[in-house]
Coordinates of C-alpha atoms in Angstrom, one line a residue:
M1 CA 62.9 157.9 66.6
K2 CA 66.6 158.7 66.1
K3 CA 65.8 162.4 66.0
L4 CA 63.7 162.1 69.2
L5 CA 66.4 160.2 71.1
L6 CA 68.9 162.9 70.1
S7 CA 66.6 165.6 71.3
V8 CA 66.3 163.9 74.7
V9 CA 70.0 163.3 75.0
V10 CA 70.9 166.9 74.2
L11 CA 68.4 168.2 76.8
A12 CA 69.6 165.7 79.4
V13 CA 73.3 166.8 78.8
L14 CA 72.4 170.5 79.1
A15 CA 70.3 169.8 82.3
S16 CA 73.1 167.8 83.9
C17 CA 75.6 170.7 83.3
K18 CA 73.4 173.3 85.0
S19 CA 73.9 173.5 88.7
D20 CA 72.1 175.8 91.2
D21 CA 75.1 178.1 91.1
D22 CA 74.7 178.3 87.3
T23 CA 71.1 179.3 87.6
T24 CA 71.8 181.9 90.3
M25 CA 74.6 183.4 88.1
I26 CA 72.3 183.5 85.1
N27 CA 69.6 185.5 87.0
Q28 CA 72.1 187.9 88.5
D29 CA 72.8 189.1 85.0
I30 CA 69.2 190.0 84.3
N31 CA 67.6 193.2 85.4
Y32 CA 64.1 192.3 86.7
S33 CA 63.7 195.6 88.6
K34 CA 61.3 197.1 86.1
L35 CA 58.8 194.3 86.4
P36 CA 55.8 194.0 86.5
Q37 CA 55.6 195.0 82.9
E38 CA 52.9 194.5 80.3
F39 CA 53.5 192.9 76.9
P40 CA 53.2 195.0 73.8
F41 CA 49.9 194.7 71.9
T42 CA 48.1 195.6 68.7
K43 CA 44.4 195.5 68.0
L44 CA 43.2 192.2 66.6
A45 CA 39.5 193.1 65.9
T46 CA 36.7 195.4 66.9
I47 CA 33.4 193.6 67.6
N48 CA 30.3 195.7 68.3
G49 CA 32.5 198.6 69.2
V50 CA 34.7 196.6 71.6
D51 CA 38.4 196.3 70.9
V52 CA 39.9 192.8 71.0
I53 CA 43.6 193.0 71.6
N54 CA 46.1 190.7 69.9
G55 CA 47.1 189.3 73.3
G56 CA 46.4 186.1 75.2
F57 CA 50.1 185.5 75.8
G58 CA 50.4 183.9 79.2
S59 CA 48.3 180.8 79.0
G60 CA 51.6 179.0 79.5
A61 CA 55.2 180.0 79.8
A62 CA 58.7 178.5 79.5
A63 CA 62.3 179.7 79.8
H64 CA 64.6 179.5 76.8
P65 CA 66.7 176.4 77.5
T66 CA 70.1 178.1 77.0
R67 CA 69.7 181.9 76.7
K68 CA 69.4 183.8 80.0
G69 CA 66.5 186.2 80.3
E70 CA 64.6 184.9 77.3
F71 CA 61.2 183.3 77.5
Y72 CA 58.3 181.9 75.5
V73 CA 54.7 182.5 76.3
I74 CA 51.7 181.0 74.4
T75 CA 48.1 181.9 73.6
D76 CA 45.1 179.7 73.8
R77 CA 42.6 179.1 71.0
G78 CA 41.8 182.8 70.6
P79 CA 39.2 185.3 71.8
N80 CA 35.8 183.7 72.5
T81 CA 32.6 184.1 74.4
D82 CA 30.0 181.5 75.6
F83 CA 27.1 180.9 73.2
Q84 CA 24.4 178.3 73.2
N85 CA 26.1 174.9 73.2
G86 CA 29.6 176.2 72.4
K87 CA 31.6 179.3 71.8
K88 CA 31.6 182.3 69.6
F89 CA 35.1 182.6 68.0
L90 CA 35.5 186.4 67.6
A91 CA 38.5 185.9 65.3
P92 CA 37.8 182.5 63.6
N93 CA 41.1 182.6 61.6
F94 CA 43.2 183.3 64.7
T95 CA 46.2 181.0 64.9
P96 CA 47.5 179.9 68.4
T97 CA 50.9 181.6 68.7
I98 CA 54.1 181.5 70.7
M99 CA 55.8 184.8 71.6
H100 CA 59.5 184.7 72.1
F101 CA 60.7 187.6 74.2
K102 CA 63.6 188.7 76.3
I103 CA 64.3 191.1 79.2
N104 CA 66.8 193.5 77.5
A105 CA 69.7 195.3 79.0
D106 CA 67.4 198.2 80.1
G107 CA 65.2 195.7 81.9
N108 CA 62.3 196.0 79.5
V109 CA 60.3 193.4 77.7
E110 CA 61.5 193.1 74.1
V111 CA 59.8 190.8 71.6
V112 CA 62.2 188.6 69.6
K113 CA 59.6 187.0 67.3
Y114 CA 56.2 185.3 67.0
I115 CA 55.9 181.7 66.0
K116 CA 52.5 180.6 64.6
L117 CA 51.5 177.0 65.1
K118 CA 51.1 175.0 61.9
N119 CA 49.8 171.6 60.7
P120 CA 52.2 168.9 59.4
S121 CA 52.0 170.5 55.9
G122 CA 53.2 173.8 57.3
Q123 CA 49.9 175.7 57.1
P124 CA 48.7 177.8 60.0
I125 CA 46.2 176.1 62.2
T126 CA 43.2 177.7 64.0
G127 CA 41.8 177.4 67.5
L128 CA 38.6 175.9 66.2
P129 CA 37.5 172.6 67.9
N130 CA 38.6 169.2 66.6
P131 CA 36.1 167.0 64.7
V132 CA 34.5 164.0 66.4
G133 CA 37.0 161.2 66.9
M134 CA 39.9 163.7 66.7
G135 CA 39.7 165.2 70.1
S136 CA 36.2 166.9 70.1
T137 CA 34.8 168.3 73.3
G138 CA 31.3 168.5 71.9
E139 CA 31.6 172.3 71.7
I140 CA 30.1 174.0 68.6
A141 CA 32.0 176.9 67.1
Y142 CA 30.1 180.0 66.0
D143 CA 31.4 183.3 64.5
A144 CA 30.6 186.6 66.1
S145 CA 27.3 186.8 64.4
G146 CA 26.2 183.4 65.6
N147 CA 26.8 181.4 62.4
V148 CA 28.1 177.9 62.8
L149 CA 31.7 177.4 61.9
G150 CA 33.6 174.2 61.0
T151 CA 36.2 172.2 62.8
D152 CA 40.0 171.9 62.4
Q153 CA 41.6 168.5 62.5
Y154 CA 44.8 170.1 63.8
G155 CA 43.1 172.8 65.8
L156 CA 44.4 173.4 69.3
D157 CA 43.3 175.1 72.5
S158 CA 46.9 175.5 73.6
E159 CA 47.5 176.0 77.3
S160 CA 51.1 175.3 78.2
I161 CA 54.5 175.1 76.5
V162 CA 57.8 173.3 77.0
A163 CA 60.9 174.7 75.2
A164 CA 63.3 171.8 74.5
A165 CA 67.0 172.2 74.1
D166 CA 66.9 171.2 70.4
G167 CA 64.7 174.3 69.7
T168 CA 61.5 172.3 69.4
F169 CA 58.4 172.8 71.5
W170 CA 55.9 170.5 73.4
V171 CA 52.4 172.1 73.8
S172 CA 49.5 170.7 75.8
D173 CA 45.9 171.6 75.1
E174 CA 42.3 171.3 76.3
Y175 CA 40.7 169.6 73.3
G176 CA 42.0 166.0 73.1
P177 CA 43.6 166.6 75.5
H178 CA 46.7 166.5 73.2
I179 CA 50.4 166.9 73.7
V180 CA 51.8 168.2 70.4
H181 CA 55.4 168.3 69.4
Y182 CA 56.2 171.3 67.2
S183 CA 59.4 172.2 65.3
A184 CA 61.3 175.4 66.0
D185 CA 59.2 177.0 63.3
G186 CA 55.9 175.7 64.8
V187 CA 55.2 172.8 62.4
E188 CA 53.5 169.8 64.0
M189 CA 55.8 166.8 64.3
E190 CA 53.7 164.5 66.5
R191 CA 50.3 164.6 68.3
I192 CA 49.9 162.4 71.4
S193 CA 46.3 161.9 72.5
P194 CA 44.2 159.6 74.7
I195 CA 43.6 156.1 73.4
G196 CA 40.4 156.2 71.3
V197 CA 41.3 159.6 69.8
N198 CA 42.3 159.1 66.2
T199 CA 45.6 160.9 66.0
G200 CA 49.2 159.6 66.3
T201 CA 50.4 156.2 67.3
R202 CA 51.7 157.1 70.8
K203 CA 49.0 157.5 73.3
L204 CA 47.9 158.8 76.7
P205 CA 45.5 156.8 79.0
A206 CA 42.0 156.6 77.6
V207 CA 40.4 158.0 80.8
L208 CA 41.9 161.5 80.1
A209 CA 39.4 161.9 77.2
K210 CA 36.8 162.4 79.9
R211 CA 38.2 165.8 80.8
R212 CA 35.6 168.5 80.9
A213 CA 35.2 170.9 78.0
N214 CA 37.6 173.8 78.5
R215 CA 39.3 172.0 81.4
G216 CA 41.9 169.7 79.8
M217 CA 45.6 169.6 80.1
E218 CA 46.2 173.1 81.5
G219 CA 49.9 172.6 82.5
L220 CA 53.0 170.9 81.0
C221 CA 56.7 170.8 81.9
I222 CA 59.7 168.6 81.3
T223 CA 61.9 167.1 84.0
P224 CA 65.5 168.4 84.2
D225 CA 66.8 165.1 82.8
G226 CA 64.9 165.7 79.6
R227 CA 63.2 162.4 79.8
T228 CA 59.6 163.0 81.0
L229 CA 56.8 165.4 80.2
V230 CA 54.5 166.2 83.2
G231 CA 51.0 167.4 82.6
T232 CA 48.3 168.7 84.9
I233 CA 44.5 168.2 84.3
Q234 CA 42.8 171.5 85.2
S235 CA 39.9 170.2 87.3
M236 CA 37.9 167.1 88.2
M237 CA 37.2 165.0 85.1
L238 CA 33.7 163.5 84.4
V239 CA 34.6 159.9 85.2
P240 CA 32.6 157.8 84.8
S241 CA 30.0 160.5 83.9
K242 CA 29.0 164.0 84.9
A243 CA 26.2 162.6 87.1
L244 CA 28.5 160.1 89.0
A245 CA 31.7 162.1 89.3
T246 CA 31.4 163.4 92.9
N247 CA 34.9 164.1 94.2
T248 CA 35.1 167.7 93.1
N249 CA 38.6 168.5 94.3
L250 CA 40.3 165.4 92.8
T251 CA 42.3 166.0 89.7
R252 CA 45.2 164.2 88.0
I253 CA 48.8 164.6 87.0
V254 CA 50.0 162.5 84.0
T255 CA 53.6 161.8 83.0
F256 CA 54.8 160.7 79.6
D257 CA 58.2 159.1 79.0
I258 CA 59.5 160.7 75.8
I259 CA 61.7 157.7 74.9
T260 CA 59.4 154.8 75.8
G261 CA 56.0 156.4 75.6
Q262 CA 55.1 154.9 78.9
T263 CA 52.7 156.9 81.1
K264 CA 51.9 157.3 84.8
Q265 CA 49.1 159.1 86.6
F266 CA 48.9 160.6 90.1
L267 CA 46.1 162.1 92.1
Y268 CA 46.2 165.7 93.2
K269 CA 44.0 167.1 95.9
Q270 CA 42.9 170.7 95.2
D271 CA 42.1 173.2 97.9
G272 CA 39.0 174.4 96.0
G273 CA 36.3 172.5 94.2
A274 CA 35.3 171.6 90.7
S275 CA 35.2 175.2 89.6
D276 CA 38.8 175.9 90.6
S277 CA 41.8 175.2 88.5
V278 CA 45.2 173.6 88.6
C279 CA 47.2 175.4 85.9
D280 CA 50.8 175.6 84.8
I281 CA 53.6 173.4 86.3
T282 CA 57.3 173.9 86.3
A283 CA 60.1 171.5 87.4
L284 CA 62.4 171.9 90.3
S285 CA 63.8 168.4 90.0
N286 CA 62.8 165.1 88.4
N287 CA 60.2 164.6 91.2
E288 CA 59.6 168.1 92.7
F289 CA 57.6 170.8 90.9
L290 CA 55.8 174.1 91.3
V291 CA 52.1 174.2 90.4
I292 CA 49.4 176.9 90.2
E293 CA 46.1 176.7 92.0
R294 CA 43.6 179.4 91.3
D295 CA 39.9 180.3 91.2
G296 CA 38.2 182.5 88.6
N297 CA 37.9 185.7 90.7
F298 CA 40.0 188.9 90.5
G299 CA 42.4 189.3 93.3
S300 CA 40.6 192.2 94.9
Q301 CA 37.4 190.3 94.9
G302 CA 38.5 187.4 97.0
G303 CA 40.5 185.7 94.3
I304 CA 42.8 182.7 95.2
K305 CA 46.1 182.7 93.3
K306 CA 48.6 180.3 94.9
V307 CA 51.7 178.3 93.9
Y308 CA 52.5 175.0 95.7
R309 CA 55.6 172.9 95.8
I310 CA 54.6 169.4 95.0
N311 CA 56.4 166.1 95.1
L312 CA 55.6 162.9 93.2
S313 CA 58.2 160.7 94.9
N314 CA 55.8 158.8 97.2
A315 CA 52.6 159.2 95.3
S316 CA 50.8 156.1 93.9
D317 CA 50.7 155.5 90.2
V318 CA 46.9 155.2 89.4
N319 CA 47.3 154.2 85.8
G320 CA 46.0 150.8 86.6
T321 CA 46.6 147.6 84.6
D322 CA 44.8 148.7 81.5
I323 CA 45.4 152.2 80.2
A324 CA 42.7 151.6 77.5
A325 CA 40.0 151.4 80.2
V326 CA 37.7 154.4 79.5
D327 CA 37.0 154.9 83.2
G328 CA 40.6 154.2 84.3
M329 CA 41.6 152.4 87.5
K330 CA 38.8 151.6 89.9
V331 CA 38.5 151.2 93.7
N332 CA 35.8 148.8 94.9
G333 CA 34.2 148.9 91.4
K334 CA 34.1 152.7 91.3
A335 CA 36.0 155.2 89.3
L336 CA 38.4 157.4 91.3
E337 CA 36.3 160.5 90.8
Q338 CA 33.4 158.6 92.4
C339 CA 35.4 157.8 95.5
S340 CA 35.7 159.8 98.7
W341 CA 39.2 160.7 99.9
D342 CA 38.7 158.2 102.7
E343 CA 38.0 155.4 100.3
I344 CA 41.1 156.4 98.3
T345 CA 43.3 156.4 101.4
N346 CA 41.8 153.1 102.6
A347 CA 42.7 151.6 99.3
G348 CA 46.4 152.4 100.0
I349 CA 46.6 155.2 97.3
K350 CA 48.8 158.1 98.2
T351 CA 48.3 161.5 96.7
V352 CA 50.9 164.0 95.6
T353 CA 52.3 165.9 98.6
K354 CA 52.2 169.7 98.5
T355 CA 53.2 172.8 100.6
L356 CA 52.5 176.4 99.9
A357 CA 55.2 178.3 98.1
V358 CA 53.5 181.7 97.6
D359 CA 50.1 183.4 97.8
L360 CA 50.2 186.0 95.1
V361 CA 47.3 188.0 96.4
A362 CA 48.8 188.3 99.9
K363 CA 52.4 188.8 98.5
L364 CA 51.8 191.2 95.6
G365 CA 48.2 192.2 95.8
Y366 CA 47.9 190.3 92.5
E367 CA 44.7 191.3 90.6
H368 CA 44.5 189.2 87.4
D369 CA 41.9 186.5 87.5
K370 CA 43.6 184.0 85.1
F371 CA 47.0 183.4 86.7
E372 CA 48.2 180.7 84.3
G373 CA 51.9 180.7 83.6
I374 CA 55.0 180.2 85.7
V375 CA 58.8 179.8 85.1
Y376 CA 61.2 179.0 87.9
L377 CA 64.2 181.4 87.7
G378 CA 66.3 179.8 90.4
N379 CA 67.3 181.3 93.8
N380 CA 63.7 181.0 95.0
K381 CA 62.4 183.5 92.4
L382 CA 59.4 182.8 90.1
A383 CA 58.2 184.5 87.0
V384 CA 54.4 184.6 86.7
F385 CA 52.2 185.4 83.8
N386 CA 48.4 185.8 83.2
D387 CA 46.0 185.0 80.4
D388 CA 44.3 188.3 79.6
D389 CA 41.5 186.8 77.4
F390 CA 42.5 189.2 74.6
G391 CA 41.1 192.0 76.7
V392 CA 37.4 190.9 76.5
V393 CA 34.9 188.8 78.5
D394 CA 31.4 187.6 77.9
D395 CA 28.7 190.2 78.5
G396 CA 26.2 187.4 79.5
N397 CA 24.6 187.3 76.1
G398 CA 27.4 185.8 74.1
N399 CA 28.9 189.1 73.1
P400 CA 32.2 190.7 74.1
K401 CA 32.8 193.5 76.6
A402 CA 36.0 195.0 77.8
K403 CA 37.7 192.9 80.5
I404 CA 38.4 195.5 83.3
L405 CA 40.5 195.0 86.3
P406 CA 38.4 196.2 89.3
K407 CA 41.4 197.5 91.2
T408 CA 42.7 199.7 88.4
G409 CA 39.8 200.3 86.1
K410 CA 42.0 199.3 83.2
V411 CA 41.7 196.6 80.6
D412 CA 43.4 193.4 81.6
K413 CA 46.7 192.8 79.7
G414 CA 49.3 190.1 79.8
T415 CA 51.9 191.0 82.4
M416 CA 55.1 189.5 83.7
Y417 CA 55.9 189.6 87.4
V418 CA 58.8 188.2 89.4
V419 CA 58.1 187.1 93.0
D420 CA 60.1 185.5 95.8
I421 CA 58.8 182.1 96.9
Q422 CA 59.3 179.9 100.0

């Protein structure tokens, strides 16, 4: 606990010393003129003649807390395709990885190092699903040939990353959903999961375990005071059940006080429905944030890729009186996902407020389907990143095919852009 408190104090001190003028000065020194720019890649595997690239960097992103022009991006669980009641893992031994890179003096992306995530004993983890009771989504893992694989107690479907001032990382995922604290070398220090999931002692509300498979805690950031982690659930959860959850554009934001372990939940109203996604989140202040909303289409095929400014200040905390309740807070005996927006409003519950900051398709002609990472650079500039799915997609039969951008005819690759926002 002493170590944890020290981490928070260090981060808070650094945050308090950084003014808007400091942020502007930092970014004036960095040459972003050569962006957009793809990340460097090697080949991870070849499956049925299809190259799987060693990419995926862009599921989440964070700025280095003290070094200007340096960033961290993270992969998810690894290349996969849909198969039967689960997923084919095309590289079963793949380890979710953080890439530390910088924009060098020439304005080019330059990799500093890769950090593989590891279990508490220091052994590399995999992206394989957690066992029952440890964060399982019910997905079965298969190899590329369709053979059943095992599970990984420390496995992670990582989706977002926070770089703390003490050099450690906080990572959110889609299994538990978990928030995992890793050392600077990527070794697990703590795993925070919903009540009922048999991991660490500090817990998230039990209701979060009803996230849908592959739609867990998609975004994570930390407030500038270094005190609170803020996570976004990707889409409507199945509360109380798949059949009864009817409010398809209701999703949740959860906060976790690093010092006390106390949590809060807030309701977020998506523009789209249950198939759309709320992704990464980045802090502007302790109450104001930028958050991604997107669908699954490519930009040139009607894709929606937007960033909203949101504010939690006047939103109602919907944690309820019992965070161990598996269906969470209720209104008139119904779970929140069962209620219409009128019922929620009539109960006096206020949602998170939001205003459009930028439409990437309109502003940039943005083509990538999985716009998933953002970092605020100050001075109304935003760095944006995409998950390239390791350059492959499902061919409809559980096998990989090249993931091609319709506009360019090229394989999708992780790319960093910088865009002006409102």
